Coordinates of C-alpha atoms in Angstrom, one line a residue:
M1 CA 2.9 -23.4 -9.6
S2 CA 4.8 -24.4 -12.8
A3 CA 8.4 -25.8 -12.6
G4 CA 9.5 -22.9 -14.9
F5 CA 8.3 -20.3 -12.5
L6 CA 10.0 -22.0 -9.4
N7 CA 13.2 -22.4 -11.4
R8 CA 13.1 -18.6 -12.3
I9 CA 12.6 -17.8 -8.5
G10 CA 15.6 -20.1 -7.7
R11 CA 17.7 -18.3 -10.0
I12 CA 16.6 -14.9 -8.7
K13 CA 17.6 -15.9 -5.3
L14 CA 20.9 -17.2 -6.3
F15 CA 21.8 -14.0 -8.1
I16 CA 20.6 -11.8 -5.1
G17 CA 22.5 -14.1 -2.8
L18 CA 25.7 -14.0 -4.8
S19 CA 25.4 -10.2 -5.2
L20 CA 25.2 -9.9 -1.4
I21 CA 28.2 -12.1 -0.9
I22 CA 30.2 -10.3 -3.4
L23 CA 29.2 -6.9 -1.8
T24 CA 30.4 -8.3 1.4
S25 CA 33.9 -8.9 0.1
I26 CA 34.1 -5.4 -1.4
L27 CA 32.8 -3.9 2.0
G28 CA 35.6 -5.8 3.8
K29 CA 38.2 -4.0 1.5
V30 CA 36.6 -0.7 2.0
A31 CA 36.6 -1.2 5.9
L32 CA 40.3 -2.0 5.7
A33 CA 41.0 1.3 3.8
V34 CA 38.8 3.3 6.2
L35 CA 40.5 1.9 9.2
A36 CA 43.5 4.3 9.2
L37 CA 41.0 7.3 8.9
N38 CA 38.3 6.3 11.4
P39 CA 38.6 3.0 13.3
N40 CA 34.9 3.3 14.6
L41 CA 33.5 3.6 11.1
S42 CA 35.6 0.7 9.9
L43 CA 34.3 -1.4 12.7
L44 CA 30.7 -0.5 11.8
I45 CA 31.3 -1.3 8.2
Y46 CA 32.9 -4.6 9.0
A47 CA 30.0 -5.6 11.3
I48 CA 27.5 -4.6 8.6
S49 CA 29.3 -6.7 6.1
W50 CA 29.1 -9.8 8.2
V51 CA 25.3 -9.3 8.5
I52 CA 25.1 -8.9 4.8
F53 CA 27.2 -12.1 4.3
I54 CA 25.0 -14.2 6.5
G55 CA 22.1 -12.9 4.6
G56 CA 23.5 -13.7 1.3
I57 CA 24.4 -17.3 2.3
A58 CA 20.9 -17.8 3.7
I59 CA 19.5 -16.7 0.4
C60 CA 21.6 -18.6 -2.0
G61 CA 22.9 -21.6 0.1
K62 CA 26.2 -23.4 -0.2
E63 CA 26.3 -23.7 -3.9
G64 CA 26.0 -19.9 -4.3
Y65 CA 28.6 -19.4 -1.6
Y66 CA 31.2 -21.6 -3.4
M67 CA 30.4 -20.0 -6.7
A68 CA 30.8 -16.4 -5.1
K69 CA 34.1 -17.6 -3.7
R70 CA 35.5 -18.9 -7.1
L71 CA 34.4 -15.7 -8.8
Y72 CA 36.1 -13.5 -6.1
K73 CA 39.3 -15.5 -6.5
K74 CA 39.2 -15.1 -10.1
Y75 CA 38.4 -11.4 -10.4
G76 CA 39.2 -10.0 -7.1
N77 CA 42.9 -10.3 -7.4
R78 CA 42.7 -8.4 -10.7
V79 CA 40.8 -5.5 -9.1
I80 CA 43.1 -5.3 -6.1
G81 CA 46.2 -5.4 -8.5
W82 CA 44.6 -2.6 -10.5
L83 CA 44.1 -0.4 -7.5
K84 CA 47.6 -0.8 -6.3
E85 CA 49.1 0.0 -9.6
P86 CA 50.9 3.3 -9.4
E87 CA 49.8 5.9 -11.8
S88 CA 52.4 7.0 -14.4

């Protein structure tokens, strides 16, 4: 196998892992919102998000986890602020 092909596979794995880790962060916020409506469903969503999180870390490794953490801190607060902003 050529080095270019392996490099491409590594990038794809990193992207998939990062996507799963970011999806987990979103699911955590959804589970918190659903908690008031249906605690059992919220617990299920929360448990599923942990499985996805572990899978994401297994796919992309530590580097991907730290990259996802930085991206979430950078953009996550903007999204949360936008959602909390009252409509005029």
